[in-house]
Tab-separated table of N, CA, C and O in Angstrom:
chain	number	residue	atom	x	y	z
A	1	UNK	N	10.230	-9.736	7.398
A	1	UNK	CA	9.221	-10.171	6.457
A	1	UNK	C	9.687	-9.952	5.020
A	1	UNK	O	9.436	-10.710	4.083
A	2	UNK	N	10.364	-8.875	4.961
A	2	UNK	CA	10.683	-8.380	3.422
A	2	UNK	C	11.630	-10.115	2.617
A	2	UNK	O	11.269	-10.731	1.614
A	3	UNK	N	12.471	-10.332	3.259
A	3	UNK	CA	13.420	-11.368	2.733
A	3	UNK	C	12.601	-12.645	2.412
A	3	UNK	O	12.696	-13.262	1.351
A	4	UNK	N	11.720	-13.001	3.528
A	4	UNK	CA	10.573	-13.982	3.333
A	4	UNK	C	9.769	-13.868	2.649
A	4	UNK	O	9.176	-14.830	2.162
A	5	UNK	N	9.394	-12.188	2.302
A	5	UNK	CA	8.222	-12.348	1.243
A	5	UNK	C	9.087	-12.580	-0.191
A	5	UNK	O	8.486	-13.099	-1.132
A	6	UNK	N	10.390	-12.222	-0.339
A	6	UNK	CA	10.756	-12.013	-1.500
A	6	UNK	C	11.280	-14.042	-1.970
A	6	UNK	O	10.832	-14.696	-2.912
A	7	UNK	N	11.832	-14.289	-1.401
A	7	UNK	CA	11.622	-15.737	-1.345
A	7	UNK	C	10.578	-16.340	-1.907
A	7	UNK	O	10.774	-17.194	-2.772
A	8	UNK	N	9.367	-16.012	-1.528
A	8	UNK	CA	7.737	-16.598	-1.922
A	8	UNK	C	7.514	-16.226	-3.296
A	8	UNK	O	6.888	-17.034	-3.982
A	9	UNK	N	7.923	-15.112	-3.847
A	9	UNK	CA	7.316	-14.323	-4.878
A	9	UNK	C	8.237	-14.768	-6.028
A	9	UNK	O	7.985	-14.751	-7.232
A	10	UNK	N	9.410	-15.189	-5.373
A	10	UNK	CA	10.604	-15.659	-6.896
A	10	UNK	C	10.273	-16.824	-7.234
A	10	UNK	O	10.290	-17.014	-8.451
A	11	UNK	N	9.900	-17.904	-6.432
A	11	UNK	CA	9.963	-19.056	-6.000
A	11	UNK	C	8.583	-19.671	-6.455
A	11	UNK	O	7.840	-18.703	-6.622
A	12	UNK	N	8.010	-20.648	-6.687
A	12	UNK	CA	6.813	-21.403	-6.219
A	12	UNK	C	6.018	-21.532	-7.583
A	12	UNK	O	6.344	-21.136	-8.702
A	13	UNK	N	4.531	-22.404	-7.036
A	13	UNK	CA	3.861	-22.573	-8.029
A	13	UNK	C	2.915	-21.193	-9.042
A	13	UNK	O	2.505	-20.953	-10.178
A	14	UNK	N	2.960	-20.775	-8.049
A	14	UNK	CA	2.422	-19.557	-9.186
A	14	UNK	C	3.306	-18.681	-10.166
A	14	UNK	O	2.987	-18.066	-11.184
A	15	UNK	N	4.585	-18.835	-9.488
A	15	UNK	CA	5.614	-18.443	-10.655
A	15	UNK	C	6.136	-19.040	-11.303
A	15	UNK	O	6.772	-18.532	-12.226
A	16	UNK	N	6.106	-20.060	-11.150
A	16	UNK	CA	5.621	-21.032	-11.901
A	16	UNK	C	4.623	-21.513	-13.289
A	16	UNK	O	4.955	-22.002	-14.368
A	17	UNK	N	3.684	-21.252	-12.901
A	17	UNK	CA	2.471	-20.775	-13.720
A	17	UNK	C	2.080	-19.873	-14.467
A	17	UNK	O	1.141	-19.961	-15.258
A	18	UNK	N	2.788	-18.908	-14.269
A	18	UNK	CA	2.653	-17.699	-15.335
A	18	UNK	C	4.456	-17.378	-16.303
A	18	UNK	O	4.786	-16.676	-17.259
A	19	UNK	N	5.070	-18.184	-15.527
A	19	UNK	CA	6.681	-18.638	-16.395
A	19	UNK	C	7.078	-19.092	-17.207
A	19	UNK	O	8.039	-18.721	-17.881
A	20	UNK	N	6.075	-20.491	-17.398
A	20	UNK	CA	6.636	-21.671	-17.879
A	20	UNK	C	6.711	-22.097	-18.892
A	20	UNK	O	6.841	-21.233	-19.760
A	21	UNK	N	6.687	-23.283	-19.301
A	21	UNK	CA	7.232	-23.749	-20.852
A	21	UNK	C	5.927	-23.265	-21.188
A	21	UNK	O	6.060	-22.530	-22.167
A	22	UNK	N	4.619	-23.340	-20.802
A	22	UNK	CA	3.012	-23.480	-21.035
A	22	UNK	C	2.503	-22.638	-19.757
A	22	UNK	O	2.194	-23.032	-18.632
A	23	UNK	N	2.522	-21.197	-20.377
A	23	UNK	CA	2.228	-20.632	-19.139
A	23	UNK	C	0.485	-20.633	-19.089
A	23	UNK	O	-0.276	-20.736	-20.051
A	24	UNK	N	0.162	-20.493	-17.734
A	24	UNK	CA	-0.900	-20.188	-17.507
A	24	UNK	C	-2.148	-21.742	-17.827
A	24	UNK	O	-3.229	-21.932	-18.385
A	25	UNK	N	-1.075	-22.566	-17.029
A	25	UNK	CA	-1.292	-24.244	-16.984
A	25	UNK	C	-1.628	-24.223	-15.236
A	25	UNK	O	-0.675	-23.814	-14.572
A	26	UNK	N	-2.476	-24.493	-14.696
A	26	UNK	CA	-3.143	-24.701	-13.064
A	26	UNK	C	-2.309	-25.960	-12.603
A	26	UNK	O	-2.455	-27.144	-12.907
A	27	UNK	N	-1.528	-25.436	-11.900
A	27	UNK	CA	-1.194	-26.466	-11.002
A	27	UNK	C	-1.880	-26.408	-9.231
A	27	UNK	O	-1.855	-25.642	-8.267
A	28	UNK	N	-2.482	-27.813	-9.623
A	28	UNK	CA	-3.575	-28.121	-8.202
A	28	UNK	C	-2.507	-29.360	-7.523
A	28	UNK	O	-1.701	-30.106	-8.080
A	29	UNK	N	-2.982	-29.170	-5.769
A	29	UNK	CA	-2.687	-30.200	-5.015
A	29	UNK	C	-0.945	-30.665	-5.341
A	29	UNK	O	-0.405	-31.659	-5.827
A	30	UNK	N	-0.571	-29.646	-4.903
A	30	UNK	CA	0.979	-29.776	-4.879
A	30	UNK	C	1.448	-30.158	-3.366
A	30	UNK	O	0.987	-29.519	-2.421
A	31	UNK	N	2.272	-31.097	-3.186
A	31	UNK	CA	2.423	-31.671	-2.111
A	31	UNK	C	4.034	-30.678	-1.681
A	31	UNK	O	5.096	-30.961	-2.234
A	32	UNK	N	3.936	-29.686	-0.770
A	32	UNK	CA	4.983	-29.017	-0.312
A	32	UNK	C	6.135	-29.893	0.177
A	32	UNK	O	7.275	-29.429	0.151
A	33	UNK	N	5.903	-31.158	0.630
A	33	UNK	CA	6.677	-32.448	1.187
A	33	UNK	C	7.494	-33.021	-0.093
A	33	UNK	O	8.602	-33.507	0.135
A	34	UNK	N	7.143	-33.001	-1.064
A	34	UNK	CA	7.301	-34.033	-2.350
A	34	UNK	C	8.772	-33.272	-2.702
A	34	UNK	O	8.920	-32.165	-3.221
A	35	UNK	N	9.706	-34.127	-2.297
A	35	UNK	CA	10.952	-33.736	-3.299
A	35	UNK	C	10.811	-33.156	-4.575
A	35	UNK	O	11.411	-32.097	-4.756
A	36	UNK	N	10.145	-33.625	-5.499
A	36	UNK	CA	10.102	-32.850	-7.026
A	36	UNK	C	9.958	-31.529	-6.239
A	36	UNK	O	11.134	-31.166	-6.226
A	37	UNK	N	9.315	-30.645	-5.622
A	37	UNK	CA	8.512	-29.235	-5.177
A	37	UNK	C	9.425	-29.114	-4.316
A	37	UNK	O	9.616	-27.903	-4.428
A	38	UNK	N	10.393	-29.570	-3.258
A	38	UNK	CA	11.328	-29.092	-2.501
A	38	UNK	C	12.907	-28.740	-3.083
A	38	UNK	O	13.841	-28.043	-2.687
A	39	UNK	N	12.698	-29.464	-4.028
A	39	UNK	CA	14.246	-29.620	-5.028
A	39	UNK	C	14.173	-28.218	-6.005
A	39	UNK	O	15.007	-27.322	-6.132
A	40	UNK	N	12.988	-28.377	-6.570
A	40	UNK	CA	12.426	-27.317	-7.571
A	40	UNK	C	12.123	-25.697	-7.043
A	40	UNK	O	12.287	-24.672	-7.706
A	41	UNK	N	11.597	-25.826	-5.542
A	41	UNK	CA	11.467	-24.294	-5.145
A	41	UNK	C	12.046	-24.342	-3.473
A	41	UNK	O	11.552	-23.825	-2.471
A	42	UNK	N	13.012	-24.992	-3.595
A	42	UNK	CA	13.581	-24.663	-1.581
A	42	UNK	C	13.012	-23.838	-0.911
A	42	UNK	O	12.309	-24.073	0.071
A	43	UNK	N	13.334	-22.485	-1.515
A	43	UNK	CA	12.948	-20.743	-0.593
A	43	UNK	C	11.454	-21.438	-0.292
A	43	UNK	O	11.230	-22.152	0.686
A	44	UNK	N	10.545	-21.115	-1.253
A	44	UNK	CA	9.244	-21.512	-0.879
A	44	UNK	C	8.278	-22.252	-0.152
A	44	UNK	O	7.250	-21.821	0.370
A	45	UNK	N	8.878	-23.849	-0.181
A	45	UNK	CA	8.832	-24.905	0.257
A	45	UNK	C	9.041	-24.383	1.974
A	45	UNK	O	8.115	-24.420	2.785
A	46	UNK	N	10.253	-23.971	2.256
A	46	UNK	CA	10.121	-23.749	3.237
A	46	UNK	C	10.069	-23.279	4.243
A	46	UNK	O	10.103	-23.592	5.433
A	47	UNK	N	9.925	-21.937	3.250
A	47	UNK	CA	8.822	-20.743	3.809
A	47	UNK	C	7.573	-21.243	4.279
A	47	UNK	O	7.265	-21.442	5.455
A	48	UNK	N	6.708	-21.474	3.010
A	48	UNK	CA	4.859	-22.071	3.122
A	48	UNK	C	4.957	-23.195	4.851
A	48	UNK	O	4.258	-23.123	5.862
A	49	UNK	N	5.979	-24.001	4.555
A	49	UNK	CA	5.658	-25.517	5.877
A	49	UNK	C	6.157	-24.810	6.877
A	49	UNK	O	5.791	-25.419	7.883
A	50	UNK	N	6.907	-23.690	7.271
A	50	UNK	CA	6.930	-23.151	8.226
A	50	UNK	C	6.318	-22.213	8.761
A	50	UNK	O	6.481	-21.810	9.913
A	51	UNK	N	5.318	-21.663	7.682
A	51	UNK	CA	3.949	-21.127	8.171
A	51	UNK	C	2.688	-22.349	8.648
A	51	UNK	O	1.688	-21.988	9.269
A	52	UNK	N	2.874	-23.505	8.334
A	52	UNK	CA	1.860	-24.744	8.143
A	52	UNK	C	1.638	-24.887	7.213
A	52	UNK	O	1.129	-25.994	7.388
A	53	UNK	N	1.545	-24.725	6.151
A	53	UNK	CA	1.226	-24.913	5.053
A	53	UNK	C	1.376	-26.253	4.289
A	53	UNK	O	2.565	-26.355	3.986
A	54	UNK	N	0.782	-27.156	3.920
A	54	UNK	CA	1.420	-28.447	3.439
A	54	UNK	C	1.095	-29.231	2.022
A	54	UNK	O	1.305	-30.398	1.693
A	55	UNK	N	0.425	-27.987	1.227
A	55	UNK	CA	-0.325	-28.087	-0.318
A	55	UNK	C	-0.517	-26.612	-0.445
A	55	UNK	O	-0.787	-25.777	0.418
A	56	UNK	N	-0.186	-26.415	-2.535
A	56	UNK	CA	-0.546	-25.705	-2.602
A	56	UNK	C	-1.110	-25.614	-4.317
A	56	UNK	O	-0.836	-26.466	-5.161
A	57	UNK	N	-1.924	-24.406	-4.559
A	57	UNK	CA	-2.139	-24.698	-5.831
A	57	UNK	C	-2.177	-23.543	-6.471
A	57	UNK	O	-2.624	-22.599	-5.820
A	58	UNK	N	-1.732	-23.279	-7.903
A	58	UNK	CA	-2.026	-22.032	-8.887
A	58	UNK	C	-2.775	-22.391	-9.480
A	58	UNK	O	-2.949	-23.510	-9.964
A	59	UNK	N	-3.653	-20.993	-9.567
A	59	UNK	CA	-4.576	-21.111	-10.638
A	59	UNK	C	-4.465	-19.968	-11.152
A	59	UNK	O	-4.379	-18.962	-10.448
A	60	UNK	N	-4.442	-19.920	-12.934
A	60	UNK	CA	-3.988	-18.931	-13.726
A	60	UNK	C	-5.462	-17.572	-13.556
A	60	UNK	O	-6.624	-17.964	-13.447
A	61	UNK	N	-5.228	-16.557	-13.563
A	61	UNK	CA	-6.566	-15.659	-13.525
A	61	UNK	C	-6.359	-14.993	-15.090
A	61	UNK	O	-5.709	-13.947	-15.084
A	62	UNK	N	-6.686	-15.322	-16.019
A	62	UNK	CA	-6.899	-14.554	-17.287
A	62	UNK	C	-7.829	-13.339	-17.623
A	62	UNK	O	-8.798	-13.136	-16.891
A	63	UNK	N	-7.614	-12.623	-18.560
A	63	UNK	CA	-8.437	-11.138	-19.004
A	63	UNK	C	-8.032	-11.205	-20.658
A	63	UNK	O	-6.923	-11.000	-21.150
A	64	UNK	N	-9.140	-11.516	-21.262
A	64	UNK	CA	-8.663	-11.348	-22.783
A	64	UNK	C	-8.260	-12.710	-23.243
A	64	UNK	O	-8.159	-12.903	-24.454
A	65	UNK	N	-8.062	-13.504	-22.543
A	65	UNK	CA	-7.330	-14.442	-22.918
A	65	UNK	C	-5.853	-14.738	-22.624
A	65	UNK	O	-5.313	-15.784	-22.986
A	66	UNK	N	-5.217	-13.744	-21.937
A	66	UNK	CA	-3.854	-13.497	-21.521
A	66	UNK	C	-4.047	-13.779	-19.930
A	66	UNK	O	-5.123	-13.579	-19.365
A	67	UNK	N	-2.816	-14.293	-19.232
A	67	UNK	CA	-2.405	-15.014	-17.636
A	67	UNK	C	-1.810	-13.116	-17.476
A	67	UNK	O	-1.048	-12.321	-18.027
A	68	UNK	N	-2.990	-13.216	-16.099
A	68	UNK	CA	-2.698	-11.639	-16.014
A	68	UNK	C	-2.414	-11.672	-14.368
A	68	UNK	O	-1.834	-10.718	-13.848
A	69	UNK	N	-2.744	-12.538	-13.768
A	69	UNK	CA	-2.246	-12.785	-12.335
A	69	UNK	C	-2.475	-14.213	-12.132
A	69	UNK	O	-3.010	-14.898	-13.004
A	70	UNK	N	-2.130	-14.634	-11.130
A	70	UNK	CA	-1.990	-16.634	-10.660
A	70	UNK	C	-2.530	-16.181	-8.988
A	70	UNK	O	-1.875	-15.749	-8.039
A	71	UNK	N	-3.595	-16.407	-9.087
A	71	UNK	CA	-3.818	-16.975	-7.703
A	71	UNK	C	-3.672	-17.990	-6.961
A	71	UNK	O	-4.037	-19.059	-7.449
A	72	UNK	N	-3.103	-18.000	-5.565
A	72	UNK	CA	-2.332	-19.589	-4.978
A	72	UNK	C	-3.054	-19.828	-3.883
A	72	UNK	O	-3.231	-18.875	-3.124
A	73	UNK	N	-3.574	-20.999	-3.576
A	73	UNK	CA	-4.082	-21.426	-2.941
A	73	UNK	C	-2.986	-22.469	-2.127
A	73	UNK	O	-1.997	-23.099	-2.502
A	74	UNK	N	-3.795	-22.288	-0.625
A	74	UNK	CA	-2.771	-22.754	0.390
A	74	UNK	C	-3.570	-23.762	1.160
A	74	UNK	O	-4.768	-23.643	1.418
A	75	UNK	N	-2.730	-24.858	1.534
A	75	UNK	CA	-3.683	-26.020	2.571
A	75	UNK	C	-2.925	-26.254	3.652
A	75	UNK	O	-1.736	-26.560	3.558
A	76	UNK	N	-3.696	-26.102	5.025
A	76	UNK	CA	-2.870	-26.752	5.790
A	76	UNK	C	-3.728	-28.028	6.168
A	76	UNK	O	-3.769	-28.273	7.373
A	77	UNK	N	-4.362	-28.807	5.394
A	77	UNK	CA	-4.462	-30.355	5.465
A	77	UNK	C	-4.746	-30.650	3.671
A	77	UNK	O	-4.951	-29.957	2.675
A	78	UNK	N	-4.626	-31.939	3.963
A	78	UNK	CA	-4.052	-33.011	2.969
A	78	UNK	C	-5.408	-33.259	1.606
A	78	UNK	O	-5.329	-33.689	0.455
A	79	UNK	N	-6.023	-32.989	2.046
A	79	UNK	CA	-7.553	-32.932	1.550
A	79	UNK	C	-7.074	-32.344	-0.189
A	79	UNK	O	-6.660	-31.199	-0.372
A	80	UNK	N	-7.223	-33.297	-1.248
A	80	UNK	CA	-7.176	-32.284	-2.746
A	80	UNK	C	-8.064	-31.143	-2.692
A	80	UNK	O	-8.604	-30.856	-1.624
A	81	UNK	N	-8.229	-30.595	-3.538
A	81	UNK	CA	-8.883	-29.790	-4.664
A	81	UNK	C	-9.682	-30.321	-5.230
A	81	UNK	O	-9.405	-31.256	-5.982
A	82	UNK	N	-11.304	-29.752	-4.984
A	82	UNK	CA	-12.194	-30.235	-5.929
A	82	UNK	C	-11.992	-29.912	-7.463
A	82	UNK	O	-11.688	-28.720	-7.422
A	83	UNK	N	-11.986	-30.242	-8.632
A	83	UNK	CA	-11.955	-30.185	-9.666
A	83	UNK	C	-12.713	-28.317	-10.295
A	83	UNK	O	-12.711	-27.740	-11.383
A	84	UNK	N	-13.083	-28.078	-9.340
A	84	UNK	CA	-14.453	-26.317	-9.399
A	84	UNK	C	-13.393	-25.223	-9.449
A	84	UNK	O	-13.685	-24.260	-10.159
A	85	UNK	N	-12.095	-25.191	-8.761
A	85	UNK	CA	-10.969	-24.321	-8.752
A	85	UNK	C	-10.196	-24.281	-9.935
A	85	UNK	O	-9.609	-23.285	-10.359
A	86	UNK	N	-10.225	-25.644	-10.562
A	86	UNK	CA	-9.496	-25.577	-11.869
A	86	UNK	C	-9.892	-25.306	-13.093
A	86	UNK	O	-9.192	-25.092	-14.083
A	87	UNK	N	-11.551	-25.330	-12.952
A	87	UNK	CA	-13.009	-24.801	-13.580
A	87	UNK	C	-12.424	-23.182	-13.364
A	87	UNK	O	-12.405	-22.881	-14.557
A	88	UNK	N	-12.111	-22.384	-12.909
A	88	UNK	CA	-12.043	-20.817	-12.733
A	88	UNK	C	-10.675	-20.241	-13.849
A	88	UNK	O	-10.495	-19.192	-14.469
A	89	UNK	N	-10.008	-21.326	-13.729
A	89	UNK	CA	-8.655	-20.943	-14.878
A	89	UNK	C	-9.006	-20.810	-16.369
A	89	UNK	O	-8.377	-19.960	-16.999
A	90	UNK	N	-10.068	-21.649	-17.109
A	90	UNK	CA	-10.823	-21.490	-18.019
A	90	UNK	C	-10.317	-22.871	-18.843
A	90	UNK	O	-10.653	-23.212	-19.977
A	91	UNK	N	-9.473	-23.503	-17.986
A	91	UNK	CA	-9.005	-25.034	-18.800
A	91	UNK	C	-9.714	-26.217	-18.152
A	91	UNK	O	-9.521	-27.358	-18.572
């Protein structure tokens, strides 16, 4: 588990999200299938689809105004994200 978890935690949309050019930007309804997301995070990608996993999404958790953790949301069907999850990031 240790190698797999460490894979997940370097990797993906929530590190993503608290990294980036614009941190603490929600990324919803990420297609784990989609080359851009398999090219961009391998370890992750296929870690998550070999748990089932086949979408996923960050959402930034702020305090103060500062990205103080990214919570990730996981799908194993195809179904988006209602717009109410991206309502919780504060954007």
């Amino acid at each position: 588990m240790g190698a797999h978890r460490c894979g997940l935690v370097a990797q993906g949309a929530g590190r993503s999200c608290q990294r980036s050019k614009w941190p603490g930007t929600p990324a919803t309804n990420l297609n784990l299938h989609d080359p851009k997301a398999t090219d961009h995070w391998p370890q992750f990608t296929e870690a998550a689809q070999a748990t089932g996993f086949i979408a996923a999404s960050a959402i930034p958790m702020r305090l103060g105004g500062q990205v103080i953790r990214v919570m990730g949301l996981f799908q194993t069907a195809p179904d988006p994200l209602s717009p109410q999850p991206s309502a919780l990031s504060g954007r």
